[in-house]
Amino acid sequence: MHFLIPLLSLVLAATPTATPAATPAAAAATICNKYCDARDPASSPGDREGSTTGVGGRRIALHLDDGDAMGWAAITGGAAGDHVWLDRSFDAGRTWASGSKLGDTATPSGATGWRTLMYNADDWANKGVGLLRACGQPAGSGTIACTGWARPTWNAWDRRTAAATALMERYNLGTGLFDTTGWWNSANALTAVIDNIRISGMGSYRYAIDTTYTKNLAAQGGQFRNDYLDDTGWWGLAWVDAYDLTGDGKYLNTARADADHMFAYWDGVCGGGVWWSTSRTYKNAIPNSLYIQLNAALHNRIPGDTVYLARARAGWSWFAGSGMINGSNLVNDGLTSACANNGQAVWSYNQGVPLVALVELSRATGDTSLLTKARTMANASTTNASLNPGGILRDPGETAGGGGADGPTFKGVYARDLAVLNTALSDHPYTAYLQRQANSAYANDRNSADAYGLLWAGPLDQTDAARQQSALDLMNAAP
């Protein structure tokens, strides 16, 4: 027989056998990490309260054992027959069928508080990245209340690693992509995870690199090529990042295939540049800035290369003279059919990618004037009042619950790329800007599970993988 300990006593009492107040779920499989599920909380070396709520005058709390990566639920201020339990989710709190009503127990006669046994937050053997919440139901009541989702600090010991773990809660081991977001957004999410491994030193999620690569190598056009040239560029850069971390040449070979695919859609319309898609209907900023970055990055990693360097040089020469960089040193979205700046929105990612493209190209050529140009553009985007209302980055038209499928990724790209330029400049002029963004998001746009929303100034609107990728990019940029 196992035992529970009342909150106000160290006297062991047998687990009550009262009928549960709600129909119990099917028994969850026992998970064993450092310890197995259903461990006595008296054995916990630490007790941190992760999240709380109330119902019917009762207080329900999620308690976390950070050292052992476990948690338990407690209910206080109640009466005999009150029920308390844990839920456990492995998909960022969207579902919890495999971990419903863990440790469901009732407050015994004569007690006003009770608690469950401890359960693991994660399933390490199966790469399950989890969350816990505490739930309770007063005796005789049909009302159930649950705390917010939270987890121990295992793989989440600071705001960078916590953001990475919250993103990996949405990683789908079956598809090798990130649930709740799209194809190109997943390239950026993987890039953010790779960057976090390098910056934080936490290697727990290295498996995602090869999992994503293997499961998607034959998808769409193969080698991560796509009808949209910017999608191809995002994936090519993710594989450059993977190569830098792992040294595995297969990733660099795929990045080369992606760059070559993009080059096939460079032509003389508007004097040069690659098209947005294989349908050749629009020449715009994002595929071209990615093209410069990817080609320059390849040159910097391939001894004796001349081909990719020539493409990167030509890409920047065309981009700089295309008219997409407006008189305020901000980049509009693209060109009209008459090859003029179309005056469309000044998206944050269109300001960011040219910065890192110029850093790579300066490294490739030794031309420091490229860094001077990047600084001028970064000064423009970091100080522009429309792009930074109240000093906090916000894309045009960005509202709570908005952003569509693409927009939530934009700001993270900007922060990531600005950080690369900031590192390349000896005076690191954008450190304070990046820290201001990160501090605001952490304080105003985050829930108990370290999941972030769209608005870095707050309030938290909703959570998904693209929003989380942007937040992780930001936390990586401003640790």
PDB file of N, CA, C and O in Angstrom, residues 220-278:
ATOM      1  N   GLN A 220       8.243  17.782 -50.008  1.00  0.00           N
ATOM      2  CA  GLN A 220       8.074  18.854 -50.996  1.00  0.00           C
ATOM      3  C   GLN A 220       9.044  18.664 -52.165  1.00  0.00           C
ATOM      4  O   GLN A 220       9.018  17.625 -52.830  1.00  0.00           O
ATOM      5  N   GLY A 221       9.966  19.609 -52.390  1.00  0.00           N
ATOM      6  CA  GLY A 221      10.875  19.468 -53.526  1.00  0.00           C
ATOM      7  C   GLY A 221      12.122  18.667 -53.227  1.00  0.00           C
ATOM      8  O   GLY A 221      13.007  18.542 -54.069  1.00  0.00           O
ATOM      9  N   GLY A 222      12.219  18.106 -52.019  1.00  0.00           N
ATOM     10  CA  GLY A 222      13.412  17.373 -51.619  1.00  0.00           C
ATOM     11  C   GLY A 222      14.524  18.329 -51.223  1.00  0.00           C
ATOM     12  O   GLY A 222      14.611  19.451 -51.724  1.00  0.00           O
ATOM     13  N   GLN A 223      15.386  17.912 -50.298  1.00  0.00           N
ATOM     14  CA  GLN A 223      16.493  18.744 -49.824  1.00  0.00           C
ATOM     15  C   GLN A 223      15.995  20.090 -49.283  1.00  0.00           C
ATOM     16  O   GLN A 223      16.710  21.087 -49.324  1.00  0.00           O
ATOM     17  N   PHE A 224      14.742  20.087 -48.825  1.00  0.00           N
ATOM     18  CA  PHE A 224      14.128  21.283 -48.223  1.00  0.00           C
ATOM     19  C   PHE A 224      13.941  22.419 -49.226  1.00  0.00           C
ATOM     20  O   PHE A 224      13.839  23.586 -48.856  1.00  0.00           O
ATOM     21  N   ARG A 225      13.863  22.050 -50.499  1.00  0.00           N
ATOM     22  CA  ARG A 225      13.532  23.032 -51.536  1.00  0.00           C
ATOM     23  C   ARG A 225      12.026  23.164 -51.632  1.00  0.00           C
ATOM     24  O   ARG A 225      11.281  22.255 -51.289  1.00  0.00           O
ATOM     25  N   ASN A 226      11.575  24.301 -52.144  1.00  0.00           N
ATOM     26  CA  ASN A 226      10.163  24.637 -52.075  1.00  0.00           C
ATOM     27  C   ASN A 226       9.816  25.578 -53.219  1.00  0.00           C
ATOM     28  O   ASN A 226      10.686  26.255 -53.768  1.00  0.00           O
ATOM     29  N   ASP A 227       8.529  25.640 -53.565  1.00  0.00           N
ATOM     30  CA  ASP A 227       8.098  26.575 -54.602  1.00  0.00           C
ATOM     31  C   ASP A 227       8.280  28.024 -54.177  1.00  0.00           C
ATOM     32  O   ASP A 227       8.322  28.919 -55.030  1.00  0.00           O
ATOM     33  N   TYR A 228       8.348  28.254 -52.879  1.00  0.00           N
ATOM     34  CA  TYR A 228       8.585  29.604 -52.365  1.00  0.00           C
ATOM     35  C   TYR A 228      10.062  29.722 -52.013  1.00  0.00           C
ATOM     36  O   TYR A 228      10.575  28.987 -51.170  1.00  0.00           O
ATOM     37  N   LEU A 229      10.727  30.654 -52.651  1.00  0.00           N
ATOM     38  CA  LEU A 229      12.168  30.738 -52.505  1.00  0.00           C
ATOM     39  C   LEU A 229      12.593  31.201 -51.117  1.00  0.00           C
ATOM     40  O   LEU A 229      13.684  30.847 -50.643  1.00  0.00           O
ATOM     41  N   ASP A 230      11.740  31.968 -50.445  1.00  0.00           N
ATOM     42  CA  ASP A 230      12.098  32.344 -49.078  1.00  0.00           C
ATOM     43  C   ASP A 230      12.025  31.136 -48.146  1.00  0.00           C
ATOM     44  O   ASP A 230      12.878  30.966 -47.268  1.00  0.00           O
ATOM     45  N   ASP A 231      11.037  30.249 -48.343  1.00  0.00           N
ATOM     46  CA  ASP A 231      10.983  29.022 -47.549  1.00  0.00           C
ATOM     47  C   ASP A 231      12.283  28.236 -47.704  1.00  0.00           C
ATOM     48  O   ASP A 231      12.855  27.734 -46.732  1.00  0.00           O
ATOM     49  N   THR A 232      12.740  28.125 -48.937  1.00  0.00           N
ATOM     50  CA  THR A 232      13.978  27.405 -49.213  1.00  0.00           C
ATOM     51  C   THR A 232      15.158  28.073 -48.507  1.00  0.00           C
ATOM     52  O   THR A 232      16.030  27.402 -47.946  1.00  0.00           O
ATOM     53  N   GLY A 233      15.179  29.384 -48.519  1.00  0.00           N
ATOM     54  CA  GLY A 233      16.256  30.110 -47.855  1.00  0.00           C
ATOM     55  C   GLY A 233      16.254  29.899 -46.354  1.00  0.00           C
ATOM     56  O   GLY A 233      17.320  29.723 -45.742  1.00  0.00           O
ATOM     57  N   TRP A 234      15.081  29.903 -45.733  1.00  0.00           N
ATOM     58  CA  TRP A 234      15.008  29.686 -44.284  1.00  0.00           C
ATOM     59  C   TRP A 234      15.574  28.324 -43.920  1.00  0.00           C
ATOM     60  O   TRP A 234      16.335  28.186 -42.960  1.00  0.00           O
ATOM     61  N   TRP A 235      15.189  27.310 -44.683  1.00  0.00           N
ATOM     62  CA  TRP A 235      15.681  25.965 -44.382  1.00  0.00           C
ATOM     63  C   TRP A 235      17.181  25.860 -44.663  1.00  0.00           C
ATOM     64  O   TRP A 235      17.918  25.239 -43.896  1.00  0.00           O
ATOM     65  N   GLY A 236      17.636  26.470 -45.747  1.00  0.00           N
ATOM     66  CA  GLY A 236      19.067  26.440 -46.025  1.00  0.00           C
ATOM     67  C   GLY A 236      19.874  27.015 -44.876  1.00  0.00           C
ATOM     68  O   GLY A 236      20.914  26.464 -44.473  1.00  0.00           O
ATOM     69  N   LEU A 237      19.394  28.118 -44.301  1.00  0.00           N
ATOM     70  CA  LEU A 237      20.105  28.742 -43.186  1.00  0.00           C
ATOM     71  C   LEU A 237      20.006  27.900 -41.917  1.00  0.00           C
ATOM     72  O   LEU A 237      20.952  27.871 -41.113  1.00  0.00           O
ATOM     73  N   ALA A 238      18.883  27.207 -41.728  1.00  0.00           N
ATOM     74  CA  ALA A 238      18.786  26.293 -40.580  1.00  0.00           C
ATOM     75  C   ALA A 238      19.846  25.208 -40.675  1.00  0.00           C
ATOM     76  O   ALA A 238      20.468  24.837 -39.667  1.00  0.00           O
ATOM     77  N   TRP A 239      20.108  24.724 -41.902  1.00  0.00           N
ATOM     78  CA  TRP A 239      21.089  23.658 -42.058  1.00  0.00           C
ATOM     79  C   TRP A 239      22.524  24.182 -41.977  1.00  0.00           C
ATOM     80  O   TRP A 239      23.429  23.465 -41.547  1.00  0.00           O
ATOM     81  N   VAL A 240      22.740  25.434 -42.322  1.00  0.00           N
ATOM     82  CA  VAL A 240      24.044  26.042 -42.039  1.00  0.00           C
ATOM     83  C   VAL A 240      24.269  26.075 -40.530  1.00  0.00           C
ATOM     84  O   VAL A 240      25.357  25.752 -40.023  1.00  0.00           O
ATOM     85  N   ASP A 241      23.238  26.473 -39.798  1.00  0.00           N
ATOM     86  CA  ASP A 241      23.326  26.523 -38.340  1.00  0.00           C
ATOM     87  C   ASP A 241      23.592  25.125 -37.773  1.00  0.00           C
ATOM     88  O   ASP A 241      24.403  24.958 -36.844  1.00  0.00           O
ATOM     89  N   ALA A 242      22.903  24.128 -38.326  1.00  0.00           N
ATOM     90  CA  ALA A 242      23.108  22.751 -37.875  1.00  0.00           C
ATOM     91  C   ALA A 242      24.535  22.289 -38.164  1.00  0.00           C
ATOM     92  O   ALA A 242      25.160  21.605 -37.346  1.00  0.00           O
ATOM     93  N   TYR A 243      25.049  22.669 -39.318  1.00  0.00           N
ATOM     94  CA  TYR A 243      26.431  22.322 -39.665  1.00  0.00           C
ATOM     95  C   TYR A 243      27.410  22.970 -38.697  1.00  0.00           C
ATOM     96  O   TYR A 243      28.358  22.330 -38.224  1.00  0.00           O
ATOM     97  N   ASP A 244      27.191  24.237 -38.376  1.00  0.00           N
ATOM     98  CA  ASP A 244      28.087  24.933 -37.461  1.00  0.00           C
ATOM     99  C   ASP A 244      28.125  24.241 -36.099  1.00  0.00           C
ATOM    100  O   ASP A 244      29.166  24.175 -35.448  1.00  0.00           O
ATOM    101  N   LEU A 245      26.980  23.726 -35.650  1.00  0.00           N
ATOM    102  CA  LEU A 245      26.918  23.088 -34.341  1.00  0.00           C
ATOM    103  C   LEU A 245      27.499  21.682 -34.351  1.00  0.00           C
ATOM    104  O   LEU A 245      28.215  21.288 -33.427  1.00  0.00           O
ATOM    105  N   THR A 246      27.191  20.921 -35.406  1.00  0.00           N
ATOM    106  CA  THR A 246      27.520  19.495 -35.412  1.00  0.00           C
ATOM    107  C   THR A 246      28.753  19.140 -36.228  1.00  0.00           C
ATOM    108  O   THR A 246      29.358  18.089 -36.003  1.00  0.00           O
ATOM    109  N   GLY A 247      29.086  19.972 -37.224  1.00  0.00           N
ATOM    110  CA  GLY A 247      30.174  19.645 -38.129  1.00  0.00           C
ATOM    111  C   GLY A 247      29.828  18.575 -39.154  1.00  0.00           C
ATOM    112  O   GLY A 247      30.696  18.127 -39.921  1.00  0.00           O
ATOM    113  N   ASP A 248      28.569  18.164 -39.217  1.00  0.00           N
ATOM    114  CA  ASP A 248      28.143  17.110 -40.154  1.00  0.00           C
ATOM    115  C   ASP A 248      27.932  17.710 -41.545  1.00  0.00           C
ATOM    116  O   ASP A 248      27.057  18.564 -41.741  1.00  0.00           O
ATOM    117  N   GLY A 249      28.726  17.243 -42.523  1.00  0.00           N
ATOM    118  CA  GLY A 249      28.694  17.811 -43.866  1.00  0.00           C
ATOM    119  C   GLY A 249      27.398  17.636 -44.609  1.00  0.00           C
ATOM    120  O   GLY A 249      27.133  18.375 -45.566  1.00  0.00           O
ATOM    121  N   LYS A 250      26.540  16.684 -44.193  1.00  0.00           N
ATOM    122  CA  LYS A 250      25.277  16.506 -44.919  1.00  0.00           C
ATOM    123  C   LYS A 250      24.411  17.755 -44.814  1.00  0.00           C
ATOM    124  O   LYS A 250      23.666  18.087 -45.750  1.00  0.00           O
ATOM    125  N   TYR A 251      24.504  18.445 -43.683  1.00  0.00           N
ATOM    126  CA  TYR A 251      23.708  19.658 -43.515  1.00  0.00           C
ATOM    127  C   TYR A 251      24.215  20.766 -44.435  1.00  0.00           C
ATOM    128  O   TYR A 251      23.411  21.494 -45.045  1.00  0.00           O
ATOM    129  N   LEU A 252      25.506  20.888 -44.573  1.00  0.00           N
ATOM    130  CA  LEU A 252      26.058  21.906 -45.470  1.00  0.00           C
ATOM    131  C   LEU A 252      25.727  21.580 -46.920  1.00  0.00           C
ATOM    132  O   LEU A 252      25.422  22.478 -47.715  1.00  0.00           O
ATOM    133  N   ASN A 253      25.728  20.308 -47.284  1.00  0.00           N
ATOM    134  CA  ASN A 253      25.367  19.912 -48.651  1.00  0.00           C
ATOM    135  C   ASN A 253      23.928  20.273 -48.969  1.00  0.00           C
ATOM    136  O   ASN A 253      23.619  20.710 -50.084  1.00  0.00           O
ATOM    137  N   THR A 254      23.044  20.090 -47.997  1.00  0.00           N
ATOM    138  CA  THR A 254      21.642  20.469 -48.216  1.00  0.00           C
ATOM    139  C   THR A 254      21.505  21.974 -48.335  1.00  0.00           C
ATOM    140  O   THR A 254      20.739  22.482 -49.173  1.00  0.00           O
ATOM    141  N   ALA A 255      22.232  22.720 -47.525  1.00  0.00           N
ATOM    142  CA  ALA A 255      22.205  24.177 -47.636  1.00  0.00           C
ATOM    143  C   ALA A 255      22.682  24.619 -49.020  1.00  0.00           C
ATOM    144  O   ALA A 255      22.137  25.574 -49.603  1.00  0.00           O
ATOM    145  N   ARG A 256      23.674  23.929 -49.579  1.00  0.00           N
ATOM    146  CA  ARG A 256      24.137  24.244 -50.936  1.00  0.00           C
ATOM    147  C   ARG A 256      23.052  23.956 -51.958  1.00  0.00           C
ATOM    148  O   ARG A 256      22.842  24.758 -52.895  1.00  0.00           O
ATOM    149  N   ALA A 257      22.352  22.840 -51.798  1.00  0.00           N
ATOM    150  CA  ALA A 257      21.257  22.513 -52.721  1.00  0.00           C
ATOM    151  C   ALA A 257      20.169  23.575 -52.660  1.00  0.00           C
ATOM    152  O   ALA A 257      19.577  23.944 -53.689  1.00  0.00           O
ATOM    153  N   ASP A 258      19.915  24.094 -51.478  1.00  0.00           N
ATOM    154  CA  ASP A 258      18.901  25.147 -51.319  1.00  0.00           C
ATOM    155  C   ASP A 258      19.346  26.439 -52.000  1.00  0.00           C
ATOM    156  O   ASP A 258      18.557  27.096 -52.699  1.00  0.00           O
ATOM    157  N   ALA A 259      20.602  26.807 -51.813  1.00  0.00           N
ATOM    158  CA  ALA A 259      21.116  28.023 -52.449  1.00  0.00           C
ATOM    159  C   ALA A 259      21.095  27.892 -53.970  1.00  0.00           C
ATOM    160  O   ALA A 259      20.764  28.850 -54.685  1.00  0.00           O
ATOM    161  N   ASP A 260      21.429  26.714 -54.473  1.00  0.00           N
ATOM    162  CA  ASP A 260      21.424  26.498 -55.925  1.00  0.00           C
ATOM    163  C   ASP A 260      20.008  26.579 -56.481  1.00  0.00           C
ATOM    164  O   ASP A 260      19.785  27.094 -57.587  1.00  0.00           O
ATOM    165  N   HIS A 261      19.044  26.069 -55.717  1.00  0.00           N
ATOM    166  CA  HIS A 261      17.643  26.154 -56.134  1.00  0.00           C
ATOM    167  C   HIS A 261      17.199  27.610 -56.223  1.00  0.00           C
ATOM    168  O   HIS A 261      16.520  28.013 -57.182  1.00  0.00           O
ATOM    169  N   MET A 262      17.589  28.413 -55.252  1.00  0.00           N
ATOM    170  CA  MET A 262      17.236  29.827 -55.280  1.00  0.00           C
ATOM    171  C   MET A 262      17.877  30.517 -56.479  1.00  0.00           C
ATOM    172  O   MET A 262      17.230  31.325 -57.171  1.00  0.00           O
ATOM    173  N   PHE A 263      19.129  30.196 -56.758  1.00  0.00           N
ATOM    174  CA  PHE A 263      19.839  30.824 -57.871  1.00  0.00           C
ATOM    175  C   PHE A 263      19.159  30.561 -59.207  1.00  0.00           C
ATOM    176  O   PHE A 263      19.198  31.405 -60.116  1.00  0.00           O
ATOM    177  N   ALA A 264      18.494  29.421 -59.327  1.00  0.00           N
ATOM    178  CA  ALA A 264      17.792  29.087 -60.576  1.00  0.00           C
ATOM    179  C   ALA A 264      16.668  30.067 -60.876  1.00  0.00           C
ATOM    180  O   ALA A 264      16.181  30.129 -62.017  1.00  0.00           O
ATOM    181  N   TYR A 265      16.264  30.838 -59.869  1.00  0.00           N
ATOM    182  CA  TYR A 265      15.181  31.813 -60.062  1.00  0.00           C
ATOM    183  C   TYR A 265      15.688  33.245 -59.957  1.00  0.00           C
ATOM    184  O   TYR A 265      14.932  34.171 -59.659  1.00  0.00           O
ATOM    185  N   TRP A 266      16.959  33.430 -60.261  1.00  0.00           N
ATOM    186  CA  TRP A 266      17.539  34.764 -60.446  1.00  0.00           C
ATOM    187  C   TRP A 266      17.494  35.067 -61.940  1.00  0.00           C
ATOM    188  O   TRP A 266      17.884  34.234 -62.766  1.00  0.00           O
ATOM    189  N   ASP A 267      16.973  36.241 -62.290  1.00  0.00           N
ATOM    190  CA  ASP A 267      16.987  36.620 -63.705  1.00  0.00           C
ATOM    191  C   ASP A 267      17.117  38.127 -63.828  1.00  0.00           C
ATOM    192  O   ASP A 267      17.334  38.836 -62.838  1.00  0.00           O
ATOM    193  N   GLY A 268      16.974  38.643 -65.050  1.00  0.00           N
ATOM    194  CA  GLY A 268      17.217  40.051 -65.320  1.00  0.00           C
ATOM    195  C   GLY A 268      16.026  40.954 -65.133  1.00  0.00           C
ATOM    196  O   GLY A 268      16.147  42.173 -65.342  1.00  0.00           O
ATOM    197  N   VAL A 269      14.872  40.419 -64.782  1.00  0.00           N
ATOM    198  CA  VAL A 269      13.704  41.265 -64.539  1.00  0.00           C
ATOM    199  C   VAL A 269      14.007  42.212 -63.370  1.00  0.00           C
ATOM    200  O   VAL A 269      14.503  41.795 -62.325  1.00  0.00           O
ATOM    201  N   CYS A 270      13.730  43.475 -63.551  1.00  0.00           N
ATOM    202  CA  CYS A 270      14.084  44.533 -62.583  1.00  0.00           C
ATOM    203  C   CYS A 270      15.592  44.614 -62.364  1.00  0.00           C
ATOM    204  O   CYS A 270      16.045  45.083 -61.309  1.00  0.00           O
ATOM    205  N   GLY A 271      16.352  44.132 -63.304  1.00  0.00           N
ATOM    206  CA  GLY A 271      17.800  44.242 -63.235  1.00  0.00           C
ATOM    207  C   GLY A 271      18.487  43.138 -62.454  1.00  0.00           C
ATOM    208  O   GLY A 271      19.708  43.144 -62.305  1.00  0.00           O
ATOM    209  N   GLY A 272      17.739  42.179 -61.950  1.00  0.00           N
ATOM    210  CA  GLY A 272      18.329  41.079 -61.189  1.00  0.00           C
ATOM    211  C   GLY A 272      17.418  40.660 -60.060  1.00  0.00           C
ATOM    212  O   GLY A 272      16.236  41.007 -60.009  1.00  0.00           O
ATOM    213  N   GLY A 273      17.977  39.899 -59.123  1.00  0.00           N
ATOM    214  CA  GLY A 273      17.198  39.441 -57.971  1.00  0.00           C
ATOM    215  C   GLY A 273      16.517  38.114 -58.222  1.00  0.00           C
ATOM    216  O   GLY A 273      16.288  37.706 -59.358  1.00  0.00           O
ATOM    217  N   VAL A 274      16.202  37.420 -57.112  1.00  0.00           N
ATOM    218  CA  VAL A 274      15.445  36.176 -57.213  1.00  0.00           C
ATOM    219  C   VAL A 274      13.968  36.487 -56.988  1.00  0.00           C
ATOM    220  O   VAL A 274      13.609  37.460 -56.325  1.00  0.00           O
ATOM    221  N   TRP A 275      13.143  35.631 -57.541  1.00  0.00           N
ATOM    222  CA  TRP A 275      11.705  35.781 -57.391  1.00  0.00           C
ATOM    223  C   TRP A 275      11.259  35.249 -56.028  1.00  0.00           C
ATOM    224  O   TRP A 275      11.939  34.441 -55.404  1.00  0.00           O
ATOM    225  N   TRP A 276      10.070  35.695 -55.620  1.00  0.00           N
ATOM    226  CA  TRP A 276       9.478  35.204 -54.374  1.00  0.00           C
ATOM    227  C   TRP A 276       9.100  33.736 -54.487  1.00  0.00           C
ATOM    228  O   TRP A 276       9.261  32.959 -53.543  1.00  0.00           O
ATOM    229  N   SER A 277       8.591  33.343 -55.667  1.00  0.00           N
ATOM    230  CA  SER A 277       8.168  31.958 -55.862  1.00  0.00           C
ATOM    231  C   SER A 277       8.507  31.519 -57.274  1.00  0.00           C
ATOM    232  O   SER A 277       8.870  32.331 -58.141  1.00  0.00           O
ATOM    233  N   THR A 278       8.374  30.229 -57.498  1.00  0.00           N
ATOM    234  CA  THR A 278       8.693  29.671 -58.817  1.00  0.00           C
ATOM    235  C   THR A 278       7.706  30.135 -59.886  1.00  0.00           C
ATOM    236  O   THR A 278       7.974  29.978 -61.076  1.00  0.00           O
TER     237      THR A 278
END
